[in-house]
mmCIF file of C-alpha atoms and ligand atoms in Angstrom:
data_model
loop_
_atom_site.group_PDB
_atom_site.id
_atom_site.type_symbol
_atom_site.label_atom_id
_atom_site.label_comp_id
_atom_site.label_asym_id
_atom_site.label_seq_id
_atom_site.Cartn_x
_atom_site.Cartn_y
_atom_site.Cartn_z
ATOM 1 C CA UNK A 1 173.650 12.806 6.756
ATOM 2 C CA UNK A 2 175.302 15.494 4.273
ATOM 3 C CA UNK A 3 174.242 19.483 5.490
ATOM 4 C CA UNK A 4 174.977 22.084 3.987
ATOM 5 C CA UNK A 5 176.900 24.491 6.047
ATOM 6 C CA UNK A 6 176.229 27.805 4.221
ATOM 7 C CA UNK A 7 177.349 31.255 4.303
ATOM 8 C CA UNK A 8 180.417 29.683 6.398
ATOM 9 C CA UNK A 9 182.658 33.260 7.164
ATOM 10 C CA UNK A 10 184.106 31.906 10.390
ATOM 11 C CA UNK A 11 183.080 28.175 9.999
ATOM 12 C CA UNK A 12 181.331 28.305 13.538
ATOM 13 C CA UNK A 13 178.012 26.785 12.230
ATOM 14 C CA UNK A 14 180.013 23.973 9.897
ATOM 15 C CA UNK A 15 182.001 23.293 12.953
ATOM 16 C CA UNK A 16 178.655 22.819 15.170
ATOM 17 C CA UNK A 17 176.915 21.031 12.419
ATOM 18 C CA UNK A 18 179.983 18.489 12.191
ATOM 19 C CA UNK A 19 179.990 18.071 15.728
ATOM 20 C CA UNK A 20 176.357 17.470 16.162
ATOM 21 C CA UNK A 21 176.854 14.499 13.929
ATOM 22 C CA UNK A 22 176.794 15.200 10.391
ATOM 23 C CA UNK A 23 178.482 12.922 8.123
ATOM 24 C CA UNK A 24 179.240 15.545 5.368
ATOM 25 C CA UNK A 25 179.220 19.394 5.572
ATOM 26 C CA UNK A 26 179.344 21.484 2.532
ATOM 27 C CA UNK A 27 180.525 25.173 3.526
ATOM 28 C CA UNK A 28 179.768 27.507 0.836
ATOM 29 C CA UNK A 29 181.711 31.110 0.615
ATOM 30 C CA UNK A 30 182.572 33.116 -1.991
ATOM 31 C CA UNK A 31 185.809 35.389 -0.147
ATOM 32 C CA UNK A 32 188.890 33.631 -1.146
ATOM 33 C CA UNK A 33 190.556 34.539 1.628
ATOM 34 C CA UNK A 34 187.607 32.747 4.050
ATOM 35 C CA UNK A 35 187.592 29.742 2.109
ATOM 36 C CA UNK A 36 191.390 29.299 2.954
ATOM 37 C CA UNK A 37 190.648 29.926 6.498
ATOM 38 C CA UNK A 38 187.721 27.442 6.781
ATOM 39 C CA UNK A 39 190.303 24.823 5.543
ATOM 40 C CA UNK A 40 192.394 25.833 8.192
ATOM 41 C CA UNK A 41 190.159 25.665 10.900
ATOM 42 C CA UNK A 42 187.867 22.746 9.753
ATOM 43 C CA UNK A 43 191.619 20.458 9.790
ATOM 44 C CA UNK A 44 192.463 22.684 13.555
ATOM 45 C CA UNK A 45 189.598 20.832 15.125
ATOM 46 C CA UNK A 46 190.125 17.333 13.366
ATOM 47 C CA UNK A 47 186.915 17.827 11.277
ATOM 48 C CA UNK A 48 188.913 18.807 7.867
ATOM 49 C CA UNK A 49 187.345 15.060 6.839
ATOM 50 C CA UNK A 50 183.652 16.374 7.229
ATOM 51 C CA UNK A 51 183.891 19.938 6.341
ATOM 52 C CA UNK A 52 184.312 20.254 2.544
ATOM 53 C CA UNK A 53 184.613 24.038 1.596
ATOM 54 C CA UNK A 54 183.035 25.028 -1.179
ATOM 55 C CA UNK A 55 184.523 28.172 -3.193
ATOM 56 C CA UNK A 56 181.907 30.077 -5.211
ATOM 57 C CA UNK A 57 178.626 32.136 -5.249
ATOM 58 C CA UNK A 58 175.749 30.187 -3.855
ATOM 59 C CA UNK A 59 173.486 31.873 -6.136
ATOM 60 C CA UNK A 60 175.388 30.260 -9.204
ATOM 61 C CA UNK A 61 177.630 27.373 -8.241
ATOM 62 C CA UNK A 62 176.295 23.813 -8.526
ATOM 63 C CA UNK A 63 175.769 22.401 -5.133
ATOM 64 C CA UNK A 64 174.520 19.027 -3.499
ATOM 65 C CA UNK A 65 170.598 18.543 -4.347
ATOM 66 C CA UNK A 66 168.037 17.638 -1.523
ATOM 67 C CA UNK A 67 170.762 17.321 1.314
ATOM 68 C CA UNK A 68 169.437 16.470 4.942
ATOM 69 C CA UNK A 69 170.205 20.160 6.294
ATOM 70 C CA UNK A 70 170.442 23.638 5.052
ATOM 71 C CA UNK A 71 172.438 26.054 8.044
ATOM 72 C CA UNK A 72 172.400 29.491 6.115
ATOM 73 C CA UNK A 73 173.069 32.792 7.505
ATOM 74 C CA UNK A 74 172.904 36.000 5.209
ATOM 75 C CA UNK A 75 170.557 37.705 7.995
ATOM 76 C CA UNK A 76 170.178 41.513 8.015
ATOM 77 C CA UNK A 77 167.678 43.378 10.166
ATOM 78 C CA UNK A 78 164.172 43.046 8.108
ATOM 79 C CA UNK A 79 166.218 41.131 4.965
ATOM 80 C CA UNK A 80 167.016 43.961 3.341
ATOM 81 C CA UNK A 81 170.632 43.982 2.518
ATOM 82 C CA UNK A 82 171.792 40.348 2.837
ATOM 83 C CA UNK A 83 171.093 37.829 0.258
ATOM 84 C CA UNK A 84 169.198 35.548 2.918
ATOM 85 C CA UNK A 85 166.414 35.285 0.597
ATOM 86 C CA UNK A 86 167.955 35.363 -3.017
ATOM 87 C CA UNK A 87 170.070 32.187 -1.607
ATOM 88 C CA UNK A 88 167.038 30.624 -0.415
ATOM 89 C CA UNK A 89 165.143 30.632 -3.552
ATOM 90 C CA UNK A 90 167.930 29.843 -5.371
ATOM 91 C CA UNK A 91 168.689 26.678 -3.174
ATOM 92 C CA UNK A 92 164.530 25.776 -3.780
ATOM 93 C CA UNK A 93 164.732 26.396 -7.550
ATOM 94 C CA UNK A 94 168.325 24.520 -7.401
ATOM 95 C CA UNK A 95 166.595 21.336 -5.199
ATOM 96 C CA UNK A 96 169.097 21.963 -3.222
ATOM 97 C CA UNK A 97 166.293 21.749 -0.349
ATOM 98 C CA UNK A 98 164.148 19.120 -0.797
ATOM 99 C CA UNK A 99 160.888 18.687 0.600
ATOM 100 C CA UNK A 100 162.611 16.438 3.321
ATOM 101 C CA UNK A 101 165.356 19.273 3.881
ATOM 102 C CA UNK A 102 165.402 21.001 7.323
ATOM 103 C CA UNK A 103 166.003 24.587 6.969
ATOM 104 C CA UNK A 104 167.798 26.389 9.784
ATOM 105 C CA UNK A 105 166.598 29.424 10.727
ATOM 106 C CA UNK A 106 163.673 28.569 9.484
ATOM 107 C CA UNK A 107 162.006 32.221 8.708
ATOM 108 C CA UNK A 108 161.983 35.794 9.945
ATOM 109 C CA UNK A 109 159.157 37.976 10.663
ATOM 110 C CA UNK A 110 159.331 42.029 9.932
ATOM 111 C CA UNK A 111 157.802 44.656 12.159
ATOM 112 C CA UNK A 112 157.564 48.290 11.785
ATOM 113 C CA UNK A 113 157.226 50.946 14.448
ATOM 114 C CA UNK A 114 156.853 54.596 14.377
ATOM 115 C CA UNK A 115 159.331 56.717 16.882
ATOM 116 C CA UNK A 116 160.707 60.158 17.986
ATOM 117 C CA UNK A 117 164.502 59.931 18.130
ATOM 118 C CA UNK A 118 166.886 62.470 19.471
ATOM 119 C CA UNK A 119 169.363 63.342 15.971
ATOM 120 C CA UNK A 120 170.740 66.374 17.277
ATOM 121 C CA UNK A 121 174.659 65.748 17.508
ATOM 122 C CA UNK A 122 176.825 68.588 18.074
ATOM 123 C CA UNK A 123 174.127 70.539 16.995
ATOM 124 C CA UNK A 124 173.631 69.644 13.879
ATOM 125 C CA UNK A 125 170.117 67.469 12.605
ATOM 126 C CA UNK A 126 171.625 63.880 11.801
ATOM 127 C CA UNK A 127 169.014 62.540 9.012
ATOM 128 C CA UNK A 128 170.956 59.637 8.485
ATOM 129 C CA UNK A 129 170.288 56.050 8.924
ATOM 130 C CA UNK A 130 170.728 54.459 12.546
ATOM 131 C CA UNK A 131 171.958 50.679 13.114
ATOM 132 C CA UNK A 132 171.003 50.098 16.623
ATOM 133 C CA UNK A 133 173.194 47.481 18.133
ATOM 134 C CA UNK A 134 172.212 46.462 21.534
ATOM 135 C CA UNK A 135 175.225 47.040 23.442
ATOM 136 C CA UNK A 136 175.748 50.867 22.138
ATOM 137 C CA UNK A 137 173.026 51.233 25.430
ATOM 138 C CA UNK A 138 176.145 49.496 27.575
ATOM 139 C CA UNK A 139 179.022 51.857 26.107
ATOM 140 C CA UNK A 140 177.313 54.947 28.347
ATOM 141 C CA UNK A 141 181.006 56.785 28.158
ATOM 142 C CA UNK A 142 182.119 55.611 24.758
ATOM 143 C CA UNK A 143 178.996 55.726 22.572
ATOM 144 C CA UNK A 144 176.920 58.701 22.512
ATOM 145 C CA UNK A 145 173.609 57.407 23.939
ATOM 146 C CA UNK A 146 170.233 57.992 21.692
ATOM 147 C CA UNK A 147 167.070 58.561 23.296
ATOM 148 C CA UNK A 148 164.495 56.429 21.149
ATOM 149 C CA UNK A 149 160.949 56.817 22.261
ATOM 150 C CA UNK A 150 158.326 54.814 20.721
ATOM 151 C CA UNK A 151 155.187 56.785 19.368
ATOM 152 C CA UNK A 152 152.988 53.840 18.321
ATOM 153 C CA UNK A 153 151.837 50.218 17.897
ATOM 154 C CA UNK A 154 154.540 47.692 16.549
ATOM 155 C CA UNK A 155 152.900 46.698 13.252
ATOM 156 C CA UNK A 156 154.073 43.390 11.796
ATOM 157 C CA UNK A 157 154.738 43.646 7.729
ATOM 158 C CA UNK A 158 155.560 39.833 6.801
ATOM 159 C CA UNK A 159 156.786 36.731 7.645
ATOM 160 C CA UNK A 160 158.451 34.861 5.715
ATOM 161 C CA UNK A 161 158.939 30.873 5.402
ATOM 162 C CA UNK A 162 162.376 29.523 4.593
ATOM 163 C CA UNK A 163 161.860 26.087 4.422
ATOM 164 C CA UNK A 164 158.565 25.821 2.256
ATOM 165 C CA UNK A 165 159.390 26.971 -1.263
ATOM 166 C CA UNK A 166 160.548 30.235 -3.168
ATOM 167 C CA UNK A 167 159.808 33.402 -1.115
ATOM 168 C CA UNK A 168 158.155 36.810 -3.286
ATOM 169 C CA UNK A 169 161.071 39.261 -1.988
ATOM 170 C CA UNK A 170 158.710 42.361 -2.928
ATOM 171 C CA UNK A 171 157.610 43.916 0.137
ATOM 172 C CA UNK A 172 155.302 46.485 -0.415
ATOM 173 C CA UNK A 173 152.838 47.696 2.084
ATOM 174 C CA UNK A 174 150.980 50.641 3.317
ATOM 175 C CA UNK A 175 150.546 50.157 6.964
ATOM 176 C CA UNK A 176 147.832 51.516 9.398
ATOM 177 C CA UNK A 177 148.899 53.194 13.044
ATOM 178 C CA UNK A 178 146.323 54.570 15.078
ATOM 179 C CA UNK A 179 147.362 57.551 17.258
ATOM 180 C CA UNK A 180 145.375 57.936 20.671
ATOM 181 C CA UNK A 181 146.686 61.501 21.258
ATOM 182 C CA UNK A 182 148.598 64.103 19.222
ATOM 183 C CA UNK A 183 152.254 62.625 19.135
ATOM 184 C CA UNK A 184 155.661 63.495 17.697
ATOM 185 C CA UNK A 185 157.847 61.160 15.703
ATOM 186 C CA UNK A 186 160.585 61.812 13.006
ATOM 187 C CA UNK A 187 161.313 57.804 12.187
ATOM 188 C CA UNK A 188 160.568 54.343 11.759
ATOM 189 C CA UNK A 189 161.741 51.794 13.784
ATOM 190 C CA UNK A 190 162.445 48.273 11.437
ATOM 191 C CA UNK A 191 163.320 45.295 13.651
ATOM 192 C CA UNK A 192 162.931 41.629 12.893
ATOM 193 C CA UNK A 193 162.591 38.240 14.679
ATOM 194 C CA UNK A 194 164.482 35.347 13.570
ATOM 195 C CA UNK A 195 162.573 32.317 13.885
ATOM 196 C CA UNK A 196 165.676 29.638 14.112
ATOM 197 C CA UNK A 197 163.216 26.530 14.937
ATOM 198 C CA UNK A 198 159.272 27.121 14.931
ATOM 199 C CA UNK A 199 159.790 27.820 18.695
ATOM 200 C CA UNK A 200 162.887 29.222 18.896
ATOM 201 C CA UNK A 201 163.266 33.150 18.441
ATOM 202 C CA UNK A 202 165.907 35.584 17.719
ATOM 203 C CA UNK A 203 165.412 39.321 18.011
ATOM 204 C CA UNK A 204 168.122 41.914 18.353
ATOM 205 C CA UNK A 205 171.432 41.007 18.718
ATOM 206 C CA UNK A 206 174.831 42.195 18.751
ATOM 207 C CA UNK A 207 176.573 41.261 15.653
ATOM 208 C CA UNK A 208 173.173 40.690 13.793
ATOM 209 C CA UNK A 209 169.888 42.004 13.200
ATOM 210 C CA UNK A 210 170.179 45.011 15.265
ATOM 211 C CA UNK A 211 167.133 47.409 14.711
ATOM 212 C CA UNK A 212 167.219 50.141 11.711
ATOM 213 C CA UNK A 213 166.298 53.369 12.398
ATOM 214 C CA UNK A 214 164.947 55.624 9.085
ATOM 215 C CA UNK A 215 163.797 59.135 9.409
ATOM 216 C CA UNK A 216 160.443 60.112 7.965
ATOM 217 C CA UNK A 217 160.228 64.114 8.597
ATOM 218 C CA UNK A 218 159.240 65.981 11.495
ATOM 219 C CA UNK A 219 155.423 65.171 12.078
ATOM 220 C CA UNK A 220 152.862 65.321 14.825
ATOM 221 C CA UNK A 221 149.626 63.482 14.133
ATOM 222 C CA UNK A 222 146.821 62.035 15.878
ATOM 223 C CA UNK A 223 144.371 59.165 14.689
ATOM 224 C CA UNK A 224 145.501 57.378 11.233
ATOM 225 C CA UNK A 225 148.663 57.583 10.310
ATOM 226 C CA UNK A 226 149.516 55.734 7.073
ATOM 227 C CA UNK A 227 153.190 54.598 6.296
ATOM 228 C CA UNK A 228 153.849 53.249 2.478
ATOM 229 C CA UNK A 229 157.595 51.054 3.181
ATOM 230 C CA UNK A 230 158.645 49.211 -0.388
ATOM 231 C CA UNK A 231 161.770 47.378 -0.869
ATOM 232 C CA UNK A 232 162.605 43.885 -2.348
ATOM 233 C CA UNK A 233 164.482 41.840 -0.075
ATOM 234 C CA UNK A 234 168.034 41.056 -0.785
ATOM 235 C CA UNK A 235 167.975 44.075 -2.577
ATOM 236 C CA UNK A 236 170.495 46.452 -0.517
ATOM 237 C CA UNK A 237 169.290 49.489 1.714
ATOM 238 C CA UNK A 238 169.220 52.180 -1.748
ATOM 239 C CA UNK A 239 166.100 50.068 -3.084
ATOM 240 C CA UNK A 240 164.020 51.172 0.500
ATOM 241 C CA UNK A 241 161.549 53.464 0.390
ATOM 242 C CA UNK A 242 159.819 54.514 3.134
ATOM 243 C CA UNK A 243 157.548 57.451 3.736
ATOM 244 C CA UNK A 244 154.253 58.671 5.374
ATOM 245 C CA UNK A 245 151.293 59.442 3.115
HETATM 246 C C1 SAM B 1 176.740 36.997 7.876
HETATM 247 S S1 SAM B 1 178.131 36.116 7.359
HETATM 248 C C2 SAM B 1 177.874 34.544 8.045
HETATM 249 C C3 SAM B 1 178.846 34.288 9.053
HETATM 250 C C4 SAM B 1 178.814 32.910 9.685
HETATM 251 N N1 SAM B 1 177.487 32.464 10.011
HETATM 252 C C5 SAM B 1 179.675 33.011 10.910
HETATM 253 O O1 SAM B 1 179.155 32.924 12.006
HETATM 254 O O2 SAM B 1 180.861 33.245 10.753
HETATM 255 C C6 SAM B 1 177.799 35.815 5.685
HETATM 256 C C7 SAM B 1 178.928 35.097 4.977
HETATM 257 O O3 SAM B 1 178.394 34.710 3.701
HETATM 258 C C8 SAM B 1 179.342 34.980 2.685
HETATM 259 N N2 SAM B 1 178.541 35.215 1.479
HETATM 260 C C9 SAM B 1 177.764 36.303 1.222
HETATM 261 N N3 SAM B 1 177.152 36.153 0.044
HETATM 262 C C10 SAM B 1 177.518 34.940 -0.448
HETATM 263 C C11 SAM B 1 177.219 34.228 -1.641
HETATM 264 N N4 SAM B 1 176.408 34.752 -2.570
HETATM 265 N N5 SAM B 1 177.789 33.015 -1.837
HETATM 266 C C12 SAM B 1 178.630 32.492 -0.901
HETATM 267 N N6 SAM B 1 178.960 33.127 0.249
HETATM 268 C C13 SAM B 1 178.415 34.327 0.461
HETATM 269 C C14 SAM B 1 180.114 36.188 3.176
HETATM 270 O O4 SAM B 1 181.409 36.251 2.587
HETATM 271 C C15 SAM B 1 180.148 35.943 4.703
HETATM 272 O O5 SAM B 1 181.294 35.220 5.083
#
């Protein structure tokens, strides 16, 4: 049963997918210094037979065609800066995934939120992007703590299929929020859900996927509010736009 281990950085997932009973893991990275670690670890735990590390860009090397399991992830909160999706159609267009291939994580689903957040910091308006890691909300002494308060609906803005074919990484949407009352917000919340199997989800975490937080302007509206967000996935946070109209 060859998988392909990809995006290895530590080797965790090759390591799990060897143990789990693969014959034949391919572990794709590009950082030279990785790829001599992987060797390292994959011969530590006696697996250096079934781990084969693969040096190179998995949007250009030649790889394995229609192997049993794809493990790949390049996941960034709403697949904006990681190249989850540009390796996924690339491994489709290669046949690297076959229509027998399981795909693991499987998809991701994109939601959008509108928010008032506290960005006064010593004074001073902080317009600048927020990564909001779960456990800052632990550090209560070390982290200065940001009040987020949500001032609408979560709207969902796609969801997206890994293991059925090539992906359109253009997102661009103008979503609807309905306002009960006059509110306040300044931002928009982007978070995403990782779908791993069909039934098992993935929202926040620590070291990935952590929700975005992107000022919009100081408004207070009531009723329709419309939001216009554009970026194309894999693309890198400068290609986001996101404003209200
Ligand atoms: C988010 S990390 C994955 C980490 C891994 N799942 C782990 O738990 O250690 C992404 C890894 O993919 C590698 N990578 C990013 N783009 C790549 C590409 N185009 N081709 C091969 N490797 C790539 C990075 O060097 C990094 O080690």
């Amino acid at each position: 049963m060859p998988g392909l281990g990809g995006r290895a950085g530590t080797g965790i997932l090759s390591l799990f997918a060897a143990s789990a009973g693969a014959k034949k893991v391919y572990s794709v990275e590009m950082d030279r210094l990785l790829v001599k670690t992987l060797e390292s670890t994959a011969n530590a735990n006696n697996l250096g037979k079934i781990i084969h590390v693969i040096e190179g860009d998995a949007l250009q090397i030649k790889l394995p065609r229609k192997v049993d399991v794809v493990i790949a992830e390049l996941i960034d909160t709403a697949l904006i800066d990681e190249l989850q999706v540009a390796v996924m159609n690339r491994l489709h267009r290669a046949g690297v995934i076959g229509s027998r291939t399981r795909v693991i994580p499987c998809g991701y689903e994109t939601s959008v939120q509108l928010v008032e957040v506290g960005n006064t910091y010593y004074g001073y308006k902080i317009n600048a992007p927020i990564h909001q890691w779960p456990y800052y909300s632990k550090m209560q002494e070390e982290w200065a703590q940001i009040k987020i308060e949500p001032a609408s609906e979560v709207q969902q803005i796609g969801m997206f299929d890994f293991q059925y074919g090539v992906i359109d990484p253009e997102v661009d949407k103008v979503v609807e929020f309905h306002l009960a009352n006059e509110t306040k917000f300044n931002a928009v919340r982007l978070s995403g859900i990782l779908r791993l199997t069909a039934n098992q989800l993935f929202g926040a975490g620590n070291m990935i996927n952590g929700d975005k937080i992107l000022f919009v302007g100081e408004h207070i509206k009531s009723g329709k509010v419309c939001l216009k967000i554009r970026y194309t996935m894999s693309g890198g946070f400068p290609n986001l736009s996101c404003k209200i109209l």
